[in-house]
């Protein structure tokens, strides 16, 4: 299936040189298929502050130029076509089609950006005081984290760390250095926990009871993930299936995957799959990983999730990356659109 072009104005040009029209599909009020063309369209009212979904839209183009659009309520004066794809005949695997609410969800976060995560340094130092080595050293490193900018939090020893700083740290460590690997893991756990998940303190201590085994598991997964060129490589399922640290389940070990397995300029990246992302998939988008995977097990569901996010990111208005789309889903946390 070939993506044609994203429209932005009522006079936007399309790569197809013939008329196109579509009406709403029963299960997707803003989506339709006619002659192998699939469209998502929205009426543009006080864009982008308000967006009304136009139902039963009919759009026409002449010589490749979109000239007219109307819906059941009359002519649409201004609208944006969110995405257009063409195939003849339509052969898309419906399991990985862009959910019809996803374009609206993404537009809601057009101006939003991730902010640094605040964590409480003394709590981590206390929780991991008995762990051999300097497992919390990156948490206080001024080149990686910074004091909270809010005095009431800085007084408690709170610090801030950005996603980019965690990625840079995981990229820069020597994977042969056990202490550096463990310190990077603690940094990932602190970033993923913030100040609201005290269980992570206990679970991280539990994970590091055997520091040699923990360093080996973390190092082996990072090496494996960095060597994978595409997520359909069986090594990815093996890395997911084989990862084990006491107290660290998928919501957090995929955070380690996302940071320690990150490779710049690669066509895919490992992503975080936690309860907030799942809530958006299920509650907001009505997407279920069991329906997208060929096998109903955790590695298969994770790979189906990666496949879907990367496909969707490529089809949405650009620029869009799989990592940003994952963050949007995390931020939205299953709310309605």
Coordinates of C-alpha atoms in Angstrom, one line a residue:
X1 CA 0.0 0.0 0.0
X2 CA 1.3 3.4 -1.0
X3 CA 0.8 6.5 1.1
X4 CA 0.0 9.4 -1.3
X5 CA 0.1 12.7 0.5
X6 CA -1.2 14.6 3.5
X7 CA -3.6 17.4 2.7
X8 CA -3.7 20.6 4.6
X9 CA -6.0 23.0 2.8
X10 CA -9.0 22.7 0.7
X11 CA -6.9 23.4 -2.4
X12 CA -4.2 20.8 -1.5
X13 CA -2.8 18.8 -4.4
X14 CA -2.9 15.0 -4.4
X15 CA -0.7 12.5 -6.2
X16 CA -3.8 10.8 -7.7
X17 CA -4.9 12.2 -11.0
X18 CA -8.5 11.1 -10.8
X19 CA -11.7 12.0 -8.9
X20 CA -12.0 10.6 -5.4
X21 CA -15.0 10.4 -3.2
X22 CA -15.8 8.5 -0.1
X23 CA -18.5 8.0 2.5
X24 CA -18.2 7.0 6.1
X25 CA -17.7 3.3 6.9
X26 CA -20.2 2.0 9.5
X27 CA -17.5 1.4 12.1
X28 CA -15.4 4.5 11.4
X29 CA -17.6 7.6 11.1
X30 CA -14.8 9.6 9.5
X31 CA -13.2 6.9 7.3
X32 CA -14.2 5.4 4.0
X33 CA -13.1 3.3 1.1
X34 CA -14.0 3.8 -2.6
X35 CA -12.0 2.5 -5.5
X36 CA -9.0 1.7 -3.3
X37 CA -8.7 5.1 -1.7
X38 CA -8.9 5.5 2.1
X39 CA -9.2 9.0 3.7
X40 CA -9.5 10.5 7.1
X41 CA -11.0 14.0 6.9
X42 CA -12.0 16.6 9.5
X43 CA -13.9 19.9 9.3
X44 CA -11.6 22.7 10.2
X45 CA -13.3 25.1 12.7
X46 CA -11.1 27.5 14.5
X47 CA -8.2 25.2 13.7
X48 CA -6.4 23.9 15.7
X49 CA -8.3 24.8 18.9
X50 CA -11.4 22.9 17.9
X51 CA -11.9 20.1 15.5
X52 CA -15.2 18.7 14.4
X53 CA -15.4 15.4 12.7
X54 CA -17.3 15.7 9.4
X55 CA -19.4 12.7 8.7
X56 CA -20.4 11.3 5.3
X57 CA -17.7 13.4 3.7
X58 CA -17.5 13.5 -0.1
X59 CA -14.4 15.0 -1.7
X60 CA -13.5 15.5 -5.3
X61 CA -10.3 16.3 -7.2
X62 CA -9.8 17.5 -10.7
X63 CA -6.5 16.9 -12.5
X64 CA -4.9 16.1 -9.1
X65 CA -6.3 19.2 -7.3
X66 CA -8.8 18.8 -4.6
X67 CA -11.7 21.2 -5.5
X68 CA -14.7 20.5 -3.4
X69 CA -15.8 18.7 -0.3
X70 CA -19.2 18.3 1.4
X71 CA -20.8 16.2 4.1
X72 CA -24.3 15.4 5.2
X73 CA -24.7 18.8 6.8
X74 CA -23.7 20.7 3.7
X75 CA -20.6 22.0 2.1
X76 CA -17.4 22.1 4.1
X77 CA -15.8 25.5 3.7
X78 CA -12.5 24.5 5.4
X79 CA -11.2 21.1 6.2
X80 CA -8.0 19.1 6.4
X81 CA -7.5 15.7 5.0
X82 CA -5.4 14.0 7.6
X83 CA -4.2 11.1 5.6
X84 CA -4.7 9.4 2.2
X85 CA -3.6 6.0 1.0
X86 CA -4.2 4.2 -2.2
X87 CA -4.2 0.6 -3.2
X88 CA -6.0 -1.3 -5.9
X89 CA -7.5 -3.4 -4.7
X90 CA -7.4 -2.6 -1.0
X91 CA -5.2 -5.2 0.6
X92 CA -4.1 -3.6 3.9
X93 CA -3.9 -5.9 6.9
X94 CA -6.7 -4.3 8.9
X95 CA -4.9 -5.2 12.1
X96 CA -2.3 -2.5 11.5
X97 CA -4.5 0.1 9.9
X98 CA -4.3 3.6 11.5
X99 CA -7.0 3.8 14.2
X100 CA -9.5 6.4 13.1
X101 CA -9.1 8.4 16.4
X102 CA -5.4 8.4 16.2
X103 CA -5.0 11.5 13.9
X104 CA -7.1 13.5 16.3
X105 CA -5.2 12.3 19.3
X106 CA -1.9 13.3 17.7
X107 CA -3.2 16.7 16.8
X108 CA -4.2 17.3 20.4
X109 CA -0.5 17.1 21.3
X110 CA 0.9 19.2 18.4
X111 CA 2.4 21.8 20.7
X112 CA 3.2 19.5 23.7
X113 CA 6.7 18.3 24.4
X114 CA 8.1 15.9 27.0
X115 CA 9.5 17.6 30.1
X116 CA 12.3 16.3 32.4
X117 CA 11.2 13.8 35.1
X118 CA 11.6 14.7 38.8
X119 CA 12.9 12.1 41.2
X120 CA 13.9 12.1 44.8
X121 CA 17.6 11.4 45.1
X122 CA 17.8 10.7 48.8
X123 CA 15.1 8.0 48.5
X124 CA 17.1 6.2 45.8
X125 CA 20.3 6.5 47.8
X126 CA 18.6 5.1 50.9
X127 CA 16.9 2.2 49.0
X128 CA 20.1 1.1 47.3
X129 CA 22.5 1.8 50.2
X130 CA 23.3 -1.9 50.5
X131 CA 24.0 -2.6 46.8
X132 CA 27.7 -3.0 46.1
X133 CA 29.3 -0.4 43.9
X134 CA 28.1 3.1 43.0
X135 CA 24.7 2.2 41.5
X136 CA 23.2 5.7 42.1
X137 CA 26.2 7.7 40.8
X138 CA 24.5 8.8 37.6
X139 CA 21.5 10.2 39.6
X140 CA 23.7 12.9 41.2
X141 CA 26.0 13.5 38.2
X142 CA 25.5 17.2 37.2
X143 CA 26.3 16.3 33.6
X144 CA 23.2 14.0 33.6
X145 CA 20.7 15.4 36.1
X146 CA 20.0 18.8 37.6
X147 CA 18.4 20.1 40.8
X148 CA 14.7 20.7 40.7
X149 CA 13.9 24.3 39.6
X150 CA 11.2 24.5 42.3
X151 CA 12.5 25.3 45.7
X152 CA 10.0 23.3 47.6
X153 CA 11.2 20.2 45.8
X154 CA 14.9 21.1 45.7
X155 CA 14.8 21.2 49.5
X156 CA 14.0 17.5 49.5
X157 CA 16.9 16.7 47.2
X158 CA 14.8 16.3 44.1
X159 CA 16.5 16.3 40.8
X160 CA 15.5 16.4 37.1
X161 CA 16.5 14.1 34.2
X162 CA 15.4 14.3 30.6
X163 CA 14.7 11.4 28.2
X164 CA 17.6 12.6 26.0
X165 CA 20.0 12.6 29.0
X166 CA 19.1 9.0 29.8
X167 CA 19.6 8.0 26.1
X168 CA 22.9 9.7 26.0
X169 CA 24.1 8.0 29.2
X170 CA 23.1 4.6 28.0
X171 CA 24.8 5.1 24.7
X172 CA 28.0 6.3 26.3
X173 CA 28.6 3.6 28.9
X174 CA 31.0 0.7 28.5
X175 CA 28.8 -2.4 28.5
X176 CA 31.7 -4.4 29.8
X177 CA 31.7 -2.3 33.0
X178 CA 29.2 -3.9 35.4
X179 CA 29.0 -0.9 37.6
X180 CA 28.3 1.4 34.7
X181 CA 25.6 -0.9 33.4
X182 CA 23.9 -1.1 36.8
X183 CA 24.1 2.7 37.3
X184 CA 22.5 3.2 33.9
X185 CA 19.7 0.8 34.8
X186 CA 19.1 2.7 38.1
X187 CA 18.9 5.9 36.0
X188 CA 16.3 4.4 33.7
X189 CA 14.3 3.2 36.7
X190 CA 14.4 6.6 38.4
X191 CA 13.3 8.3 35.1
X192 CA 10.5 5.8 34.7
X193 CA 9.3 6.1 38.3
X194 CA 9.4 9.8 39.0
X195 CA 8.2 10.5 42.5
X196 CA 4.9 8.7 42.3
X197 CA 6.0 5.0 42.2
X198 CA 7.6 4.0 45.4
X199 CA 7.4 0.4 44.5
X200 CA 10.2 0.9 42.0
X201 CA 12.6 1.6 44.9
X202 CA 11.9 -1.8 46.4
X203 CA 11.8 -3.5 43.0
X204 CA 15.1 -2.0 41.9
X205 CA 16.8 -3.1 45.1
X206 CA 15.3 -6.6 44.6
X207 CA 16.6 -6.7 41.0
X208 CA 20.1 -5.8 42.2
X209 CA 20.5 -8.4 44.9
X210 CA 22.8 -10.3 42.7
X211 CA 24.7 -7.6 40.9
X212 CA 26.7 -9.9 38.6
X213 CA 23.6 -11.6 37.3
X214 CA 21.8 -8.3 37.0
X215 CA 24.6 -6.7 35.0
X216 CA 24.8 -9.8 32.7
X217 CA 21.0 -9.7 32.0
X218 CA 21.1 -6.0 31.3
X219 CA 24.2 -6.1 29.2
X220 CA 23.1 -9.1 27.1
X221 CA 19.7 -7.5 26.3
X222 CA 21.4 -4.2 25.3
X223 CA 23.9 -6.0 23.0
X224 CA 21.1 -8.1 21.4
X225 CA 18.8 -5.1 20.8
X226 CA 21.5 -2.9 19.3
X227 CA 22.4 -5.7 16.8
X228 CA 18.8 -6.1 15.5
X229 CA 18.2 -4.4 12.2
X230 CA 14.4 -4.9 12.1
X231 CA 11.9 -5.9 14.7
X232 CA 10.8 -9.0 12.8
X233 CA 14.2 -10.5 13.7
X234 CA 13.6 -13.6 15.9
X235 CA 16.3 -12.2 18.2
X236 CA 13.9 -9.6 19.5
X237 CA 11.4 -12.2 20.7
X238 CA 14.3 -14.0 22.3
X239 CA 15.4 -10.9 24.1
X240 CA 11.9 -10.2 25.4
X241 CA 11.3 -13.8 26.4
X242 CA 14.7 -14.3 27.9
X243 CA 14.9 -11.1 30.0
X244 CA 14.7 -11.7 33.7
X245 CA 15.4 -9.5 36.7
X246 CA 13.5 -10.1 40.0
X247 CA 10.8 -7.5 40.4
X248 CA 11.2 -6.0 36.9
X249 CA 8.3 -6.7 34.7
X250 CA 7.5 -5.6 31.1
X251 CA 6.5 -2.0 31.9
X252 CA 10.0 -1.4 33.2
X253 CA 12.2 -3.7 31.3
X254 CA 10.9 -2.2 28.0
X255 CA 12.1 1.1 29.4
X256 CA 15.5 -0.4 29.6
X257 CA 15.0 -1.8 26.1
X258 CA 14.0 1.7 24.8
X259 CA 17.1 3.4 26.3
X260 CA 19.9 0.7 26.3
X261 CA 18.7 -0.7 22.9
X262 CA 18.5 2.7 21.1
X263 CA 20.5 3.0 17.9
X264 CA 20.5 6.4 16.1
X265 CA 19.3 6.5 12.5
X266 CA 18.0 3.0 12.6
X267 CA 14.6 2.4 11.0
X268 CA 13.1 1.0 14.2
X269 CA 13.6 1.5 17.9
X270 CA 12.5 -0.5 20.9
X271 CA 9.7 1.3 22.7
X272 CA 8.1 1.4 26.1
X273 CA 5.0 -0.7 26.7
X274 CA 3.5 0.1 30.1
X275 CA 0.0 0.5 31.6
X276 CA -0.5 4.1 30.4
X277 CA 0.4 3.2 26.8
X278 CA -1.9 0.1 27.0
X279 CA -4.7 2.3 28.4
X280 CA -4.5 4.6 25.3
X281 CA -4.4 1.6 23.0
X282 CA -7.4 0.0 24.6
X283 CA -9.6 2.8 25.9
X284 CA -8.9 5.6 23.4
X285 CA -8.1 3.7 20.2
X286 CA -9.9 0.4 20.8
X287 CA -6.7 -1.4 19.8
X288 CA -5.9 -4.8 21.3
X289 CA -2.5 -6.4 20.9
X290 CA -4.0 -9.9 21.0
X291 CA -5.9 -9.0 17.9
X292 CA -2.7 -7.8 16.2
X293 CA -0.4 -10.7 17.1
X294 CA -0.2 -14.1 15.5
X295 CA 0.6 -15.7 18.9
X296 CA -1.0 -14.7 22.2
X297 CA 2.2 -14.4 24.3
X298 CA 4.1 -11.4 25.6
X299 CA 6.9 -11.3 23.1
X300 CA 4.4 -11.6 20.2
X301 CA 2.2 -8.8 21.6
X302 CA 5.3 -6.6 22.1
X303 CA 6.5 -7.1 18.5
X304 CA 3.0 -6.4 17.2
X305 CA 2.9 -3.2 19.2
X306 CA 6.3 -2.1 17.7
X307 CA 5.1 -3.0 14.3
X308 CA 1.9 -1.0 14.7
X309 CA 3.5 2.1 16.2
X310 CA 6.2 2.3 13.5
X311 CA 3.6 1.8 10.7
X312 CA 1.3 4.4 12.2
X313 CA 4.1 6.9 12.7
X314 CA 5.1 6.6 9.0
X315 CA 1.5 7.3 7.9
X316 CA 0.7 10.2 10.2
X317 CA 1.4 13.8 9.2
X318 CA 5.1 14.4 9.4
X319 CA 7.3 14.9 11.2
X320 CA 6.4 12.0 13.5
X321 CA 8.5 9.3 15.0
X322 CA 7.7 6.1 16.8
X323 CA 9.2 7.4 20.0
X324 CA 7.0 10.6 20.0
X325 CA 3.9 8.5 19.2
X326 CA 4.7 6.3 22.2
X327 CA 5.1 9.4 24.4
X328 CA 1.7 10.8 23.2
X329 CA 0.1 7.5 24.1
X330 CA 1.8 7.6 27.5
X331 CA 0.8 11.2 28.1
X332 CA -2.8 10.6 27.1
X333 CA -3.2 7.6 29.4
X334 CA -6.5 6.3 28.0
X335 CA -8.5 9.5 28.1
X336 CA -11.2 10.1 25.5
X337 CA -10.6 12.1 22.3

